[in-house]
Tab-separated table of C-alpha atoms and ligand atoms in Angstrom:
chain	number	residue	atom	x	y	z
A	1026	MET	CA	-84.410	-112.067	191.477
A	1027	ARG	CA	-85.529	-109.555	194.027
A	1028	GLU	CA	-84.119	-106.253	193.500
A	1029	LYS	CA	-81.813	-105.434	196.799
A	1030	ILE	CA	-82.491	-101.673	198.037
A	1031	LEU	CA	-80.826	-99.386	200.558
A	1032	ILE	CA	-82.712	-95.999	201.353
A	1033	ALA	CA	-81.386	-93.168	203.322
A	1034	ASN	CA	-84.256	-91.901	205.519
A	1035	TRP	CA	-82.682	-88.667	206.583
A	1036	LYS	CA	-85.887	-87.551	208.520
A	1037	MET	CA	-85.802	-84.010	209.496
A	1038	ASN	CA	-81.854	-83.756	209.375
A	1039	TYR	CA	-79.459	-81.738	207.026
A	1040	ASP	CA	-79.758	-78.329	205.774
A	1041	PHE	CA	-79.323	-77.428	202.229
A	1042	TYR	CA	-75.395	-77.617	202.210
A	1043	GLU	CA	-75.268	-80.517	204.077
A	1044	THR	CA	-77.754	-82.455	201.720
A	1045	THR	CA	-76.232	-81.492	198.661
A	1046	SER	CA	-72.398	-81.923	199.786
A	1047	PHE	CA	-73.273	-85.210	201.043
A	1048	ILE	CA	-75.120	-86.140	197.865
A	1049	ARG	CA	-72.056	-85.159	195.887
A	1050	ASN	CA	-69.382	-86.893	197.737
A	1051	LEU	CA	-71.376	-90.212	197.764
A	1052	LEU	CA	-71.400	-89.990	194.173
A	1053	LYS	CA	-67.883	-89.176	193.885
A	1054	VAL	CA	-66.859	-92.214	196.089
A	1055	LEU	CA	-69.310	-94.715	194.341
A	1056	PHE	CA	-68.752	-94.317	191.003
A	1057	ASP	CA	-64.893	-92.877	191.232
A	1058	LYS	CA	-63.956	-95.567	193.376
A	1059	LYS	CA	-66.017	-98.202	192.050
A	1060	ILE	CA	-67.637	-99.345	194.789
A	1061	ASN	CA	-68.750	-102.843	194.620
A	1062	HIS	CA	-72.379	-103.368	195.503
A	1063	ASN	CA	-75.519	-105.116	194.701
A	1064	LYS	CA	-78.250	-102.578	195.918
A	1065	LYS	CA	-80.170	-99.601	194.481
A	1066	ILE	CA	-79.542	-96.676	196.633
A	1067	ILE	CA	-82.167	-94.235	197.306
A	1068	ILE	CA	-81.754	-90.939	199.451
A	1069	ALA	CA	-84.912	-89.273	201.322
A	1070	PRO	CA	-83.919	-85.792	202.090
A	1071	SER	CA	-85.984	-83.189	203.488
A	1072	PHE	CA	-88.805	-81.293	201.185
A	1073	PRO	CA	-86.887	-78.081	200.159
A	1074	PHE	CA	-83.732	-80.044	198.909
A	1075	LEU	CA	-85.378	-82.733	196.789
A	1076	HIS	CA	-85.191	-80.823	193.702
A	1077	ILE	CA	-81.794	-80.041	193.990
A	1078	SER	CA	-80.965	-83.535	195.287
A	1079	ASN	CA	-82.836	-84.805	192.105
A	1080	GLN	CA	-80.841	-82.833	189.896
A	1081	ILE	CA	-77.541	-83.621	191.280
A	1082	SER	CA	-78.538	-87.234	191.090
A	1083	GLN	CA	-79.683	-87.114	187.148
A	1084	GLY	CA	-77.883	-89.533	184.939
A	1085	THR	CA	-76.819	-91.532	187.850
A	1086	THR	CA	-78.014	-94.534	189.388
A	1087	LEU	CA	-78.782	-93.119	192.730
A	1088	SER	CA	-82.284	-91.970	193.241
A	1089	ILE	CA	-84.465	-89.568	195.377
A	1090	ALA	CA	-87.734	-90.227	197.465
A	1091	SER	CA	-89.856	-88.169	199.307
A	1092	GLN	CA	-90.337	-88.639	202.991
A	1093	ASN	CA	-94.156	-87.931	202.613
A	1094	ILE	CA	-97.189	-86.883	200.559
A	1095	HIS	CA	-100.287	-85.239	201.588
A	1096	GLN	CA	-103.472	-87.383	200.787
A	1097	LYS	CA	-105.081	-84.671	198.357
A	1098	ASN	CA	-103.878	-83.401	195.308
A	1099	LYS	CA	-104.550	-79.655	195.801
A	1100	GLY	CA	-106.431	-77.136	198.000
A	1101	ALA	CA	-106.464	-75.335	201.212
A	1102	TYR	CA	-104.077	-77.532	203.218
A	1103	THR	CA	-101.585	-75.013	204.412
A	1104	GLY	CA	-98.148	-76.613	204.720
A	1105	GLU	CA	-98.731	-79.786	202.694
A	1106	VAL	CA	-97.106	-80.845	199.592
A	1107	SER	CA	-98.875	-82.890	196.827
A	1108	ALA	CA	-97.692	-85.922	194.736
A	1109	GLU	CA	-98.596	-83.816	191.774
A	1110	MET	CA	-95.930	-81.443	193.192
A	1111	LEU	CA	-93.314	-83.765	193.623
A	1112	LYS	CA	-94.137	-85.250	190.483
A	1113	SER	CA	-93.612	-82.308	188.895
A	1114	ILE	CA	-90.020	-81.712	190.200
A	1115	GLY	CA	-88.960	-85.346	188.828
A	1116	ILE	CA	-89.661	-87.264	192.191
A	1117	LYS	CA	-91.051	-90.819	191.431
A	1118	LYS	CA	-90.633	-92.442	194.861
A	1119	VAL	CA	-92.416	-91.877	198.493
A	1120	LEU	CA	-91.951	-93.220	201.941
A	1121	LEU	CA	-95.502	-93.927	203.374
A	1122	GLY	CA	-96.479	-95.541	206.702
A	1123	HIS	CA	-93.703	-94.735	208.823
A	1124	SER	CA	-94.137	-94.825	212.320
A	1125	GLU	CA	-93.046	-91.571	212.837
A	1126	ARG	CA	-95.891	-90.127	211.049
A	1127	LYS	CA	-98.278	-92.325	212.836
A	1128	ILE	CA	-97.075	-91.422	216.280
A	1129	HIS	CA	-96.362	-87.404	215.709
A	1130	PHE	CA	-98.853	-86.495	213.047
A	1131	PHE	CA	-101.235	-89.246	213.626
A	1132	GLU	CA	-101.819	-90.902	210.652
A	1133	ASN	CA	-103.891	-93.816	210.522
A	1134	ASN	CA	-104.581	-96.825	208.180
A	1135	CYS	CA	-107.445	-94.623	206.681
A	1136	ILE	CA	-105.286	-91.502	205.628
A	1137	LEU	CA	-102.674	-94.236	204.465
A	1138	LEU	CA	-104.805	-95.710	202.106
A	1139	LYS	CA	-105.723	-92.271	200.599
A	1140	LYS	CA	-101.985	-91.577	200.465
A	1141	ILE	CA	-101.196	-94.647	198.632
A	1142	LYS	CA	-104.264	-93.995	196.072
A	1143	ILE	CA	-102.904	-90.859	195.302
A	1144	ALA	CA	-99.177	-91.911	195.026
A	1145	LEU	CA	-100.700	-94.719	192.875
A	1146	LYS	CA	-102.277	-92.062	190.475
A	1147	TYR	CA	-98.957	-90.477	189.709
A	1148	ASN	CA	-96.877	-93.440	189.356
A	1149	PHE	CA	-95.228	-93.071	192.564
A	1150	HIS	CA	-92.945	-96.171	193.767
A	1151	ILE	CA	-94.165	-96.329	197.242
A	1152	ILE	CA	-91.832	-97.611	200.081
A	1153	PHE	CA	-94.628	-98.849	202.681
A	1154	CYS	CA	-93.766	-99.137	206.230
A	1155	VAL	CA	-95.178	-101.596	208.866
A	1156	GLY	CA	-93.960	-102.543	212.194
A	1157	GLU	CA	-95.291	-103.395	215.650
A	1158	THR	CA	-94.839	-101.384	218.831
A	1159	ILE	CA	-92.814	-102.926	222.004
A	1160	THR	CA	-96.213	-103.458	223.620
A	1161	ASP	CA	-97.466	-105.534	220.580
A	1162	ARG	CA	-94.587	-107.441	220.703
A	1163	LYS	CA	-94.701	-108.009	224.678
A	1164	LYS	CA	-98.223	-109.366	224.238
A	1165	ASN	CA	-96.830	-111.620	221.478
A	1166	ILE	CA	-99.465	-109.951	218.758
A	1167	HIS	CA	-96.717	-108.629	216.340
A	1168	PHE	CA	-97.499	-111.121	213.515
A	1169	SER	CA	-101.372	-109.899	213.756
A	1170	VAL	CA	-100.760	-106.301	213.939
A	1171	VAL	CA	-98.382	-105.891	210.986
A	1172	LYS	CA	-100.920	-108.479	208.994
A	1173	ASN	CA	-103.484	-106.031	209.893
A	1174	GLN	CA	-101.247	-102.680	208.854
A	1175	LEU	CA	-101.436	-104.282	205.532
A	1176	LYS	CA	-104.895	-105.433	204.924
A	1177	ASP	CA	-106.150	-102.012	205.942
A	1178	THR	CA	-103.725	-100.304	203.588
A	1179	VAL	CA	-101.846	-101.801	200.851
A	1180	PHE	CA	-104.099	-104.961	200.413
A	1181	HIS	CA	-106.565	-102.738	199.072
A	1182	CYS	CA	-104.529	-102.304	195.713
A	1183	SER	CA	-104.722	-104.281	192.857
A	1184	LEU	CA	-102.264	-107.370	191.556
A	1185	ASP	CA	-100.659	-104.706	189.152
A	1186	GLU	CA	-100.453	-101.851	191.561
A	1187	MET	CA	-98.137	-104.305	193.266
A	1188	ASN	CA	-95.380	-103.365	190.834
A	1189	TYR	CA	-95.307	-100.038	192.526
A	1190	PHE	CA	-94.695	-101.195	196.153
A	1191	SER	CA	-91.685	-101.953	198.367
A	1192	ILE	CA	-92.272	-103.264	202.027
A	1193	ALA	CA	-90.255	-102.226	204.925
A	1194	TYR	CA	-90.634	-103.954	208.007
A	1195	GLU	CA	-89.821	-101.370	210.853
A	1196	PRO	CA	-90.324	-102.356	214.391
A	1197	VAL	CA	-91.328	-99.423	216.519
A	1198	TRP	CA	-88.907	-100.157	219.124
A	1199	ALA	CA	-85.998	-100.568	217.236
A	1200	ILE	CA	-86.288	-97.285	215.622
A	1201	GLY	CA	-83.391	-94.926	216.895
A	1202	THR	CA	-83.115	-96.967	220.117
A	1203	GLY	CA	-79.742	-98.567	219.052
A	1204	LEU	CA	-82.035	-102.342	219.961
A	1205	THR	CA	-82.246	-104.330	216.394
A	1206	ALA	CA	-84.542	-106.908	215.814
A	1207	SER	CA	-82.105	-109.949	216.171
A	1208	PRO	CA	-81.535	-111.321	212.376
A	1209	LYS	CA	-84.228	-114.359	213.198
A	1210	GLU	CA	-86.810	-111.995	214.505
A	1211	ALA	CA	-86.413	-109.736	211.367
A	1212	GLN	CA	-86.285	-112.883	209.268
A	1213	ASP	CA	-89.072	-114.410	210.610
A	1214	MET	CA	-91.501	-111.234	210.441
A	1215	HIS	CA	-90.250	-110.978	206.749
A	1216	LYS	CA	-91.041	-114.405	205.917
A	1217	PHE	CA	-94.321	-113.778	207.462
A	1218	ILE	CA	-94.951	-110.855	205.510
A	1219	ARG	CA	-93.706	-112.718	201.913
A	1220	LEU	CA	-96.165	-115.325	202.967
A	1221	LEU	CA	-99.137	-112.676	203.389
A	1222	PHE	CA	-98.283	-111.022	199.556
A	1223	MET	CA	-98.485	-115.102	198.531
A	1224	GLU	CA	-101.924	-115.385	200.042
A	1225	GLN	CA	-103.024	-112.196	198.851
A	1226	TYR	CA	-101.299	-112.191	195.255
A	1227	GLY	CA	-99.719	-115.070	194.265
A	1228	LYS	CA	-96.319	-116.415	193.955
A	1229	LYS	CA	-95.004	-114.124	191.098
A	1230	VAL	CA	-95.836	-110.996	193.461
A	1231	SER	CA	-94.256	-112.591	196.668
A	1232	ASP	CA	-91.357	-113.561	194.836
A	1233	LYS	CA	-90.578	-110.279	193.526
A	1234	ILE	CA	-91.673	-107.966	196.305
A	1235	SER	CA	-88.539	-106.461	197.866
A	1236	ILE	CA	-89.015	-106.464	201.664
A	1237	LEU	CA	-86.723	-104.226	203.855
A	1238	TYR	CA	-85.802	-103.927	207.263
A	1239	GLY	CA	-85.235	-100.736	209.284
A	1240	GLY	CA	-84.482	-100.095	212.679
A	1241	SER	CA	-81.253	-99.151	214.361
A	1242	VAL	CA	-79.426	-100.826	211.567
A	1243	ASN	CA	-75.316	-99.479	211.383
A	1244	ASP	CA	-72.306	-100.657	209.997
A	1245	ILE	CA	-71.606	-103.147	212.300
A	1246	ASN	CA	-75.137	-105.183	212.219
A	1247	ALA	CA	-75.968	-104.680	208.486
A	1248	LYS	CA	-74.223	-107.496	207.236
A	1249	GLU	CA	-75.649	-110.399	208.969
A	1250	ILE	CA	-79.193	-108.549	208.495
A	1251	PHE	CA	-78.864	-108.308	205.147
A	1252	SER	CA	-78.025	-112.307	204.697
A	1253	GLN	CA	-81.304	-113.520	206.039
A	1254	GLU	CA	-83.116	-114.798	203.149
A	1255	ASP	CA	-86.132	-112.705	203.066
A	1256	ILE	CA	-84.455	-109.373	203.908
A	1257	ASP	CA	-83.913	-107.402	200.609
A	1258	GLY	CA	-81.789	-104.461	202.218
A	1259	GLY	CA	-82.513	-101.646	204.743
A	1260	LEU	CA	-84.305	-98.571	205.250
A	1261	ILE	CA	-81.375	-96.430	207.457
A	1262	GLY	CA	-81.916	-93.477	209.419
A	1263	ASN	CA	-79.278	-92.504	212.294
A	1264	SER	CA	-76.465	-94.430	210.214
A	1265	SER	CA	-77.186	-92.912	206.781
A	1266	LEU	CA	-76.436	-89.691	208.279
A	1267	ASP	CA	-72.666	-90.634	208.364
A	1268	MET	CA	-70.854	-91.088	205.031
A	1269	ASN	CA	-68.506	-93.644	206.563
A	1270	LYS	CA	-71.203	-95.718	208.219
A	1271	PHE	CA	-73.269	-95.377	205.317
A	1272	LEU	CA	-70.512	-96.607	203.073
A	1273	LYS	CA	-69.788	-99.700	204.960
A	1274	ILE	CA	-73.797	-100.460	204.847
A	1275	ILE	CA	-73.681	-100.047	201.412
A	1276	LYS	CA	-70.918	-102.793	201.073
A	1277	SER	CA	-72.277	-105.255	203.580
Q	786	LIG	P1	-82.678	-95.705	212.849
Q	786	LIG	O1	-81.726	-96.274	211.710
Q	786	LIG	O2	-82.112	-94.170	213.028
Q	786	LIG	O3	-82.987	-96.679	213.979
Q	786	LIG	O4	-84.217	-95.091	211.964
Q	786	LIG	C1	-84.588	-96.309	211.586
Q	786	LIG	C2	-85.864	-95.770	210.365
Q	786	LIG	O5	-86.704	-94.915	211.123
Q	786	LIG	C3	-85.720	-95.382	209.095
Q	786	LIG	O6	-87.039	-95.118	208.407
């Protein structure tokens, strides 16, 4: 049975008060009101609030992920944060490969592979993002683009290391635009990704790996997207910043 996962990627939103009060309220609603759901819920706040968020969530089923790590362990990299530092405050999960990091911070597959390796060294669970641009989709090369993104990064890892991965399919054209992939478009890509894992690592890995969808998921469309056979949850941006919408997505 594959794990169902829902991740709130808050990107560069929410200050200290907003972050802590959202997490406290979420925990209260989830556990006091005993909301029925079958998903592992993860919040990815900004760096300065990871420690307090992790402390607030201790002893609950909510977990906290970092939105990034640097590819080096330590040294003269002004402004960067290492896996070792995050590990020292109890963070065990990280998002890697997000298209916003590729677009705004020029992360390429070579950098991403280094980030993967250092994250694995510190036993992080990695949520690795892949996805095509609108131009790729118009050219009908979206499957090969996603395949190459995996081939140059995740597929350099060993069979055992697959235990540390979830994948998020996030078509770039759907992020923050209000345009989602149709449930069929998303399912087709998820099925394709699962097949790639099957070819690369065998059935045990492809049956087990969680593949999440991200890109304008909201409280209205979540249910249909999550009901697709190969979609094991979501990576949510905007709608995860609104408690009511996020709770509805959790219940989807
Ligand atoms: P939106 O849900 O705002 O489209 O963002 C998706 C995303 O980038 C999550 O990582």
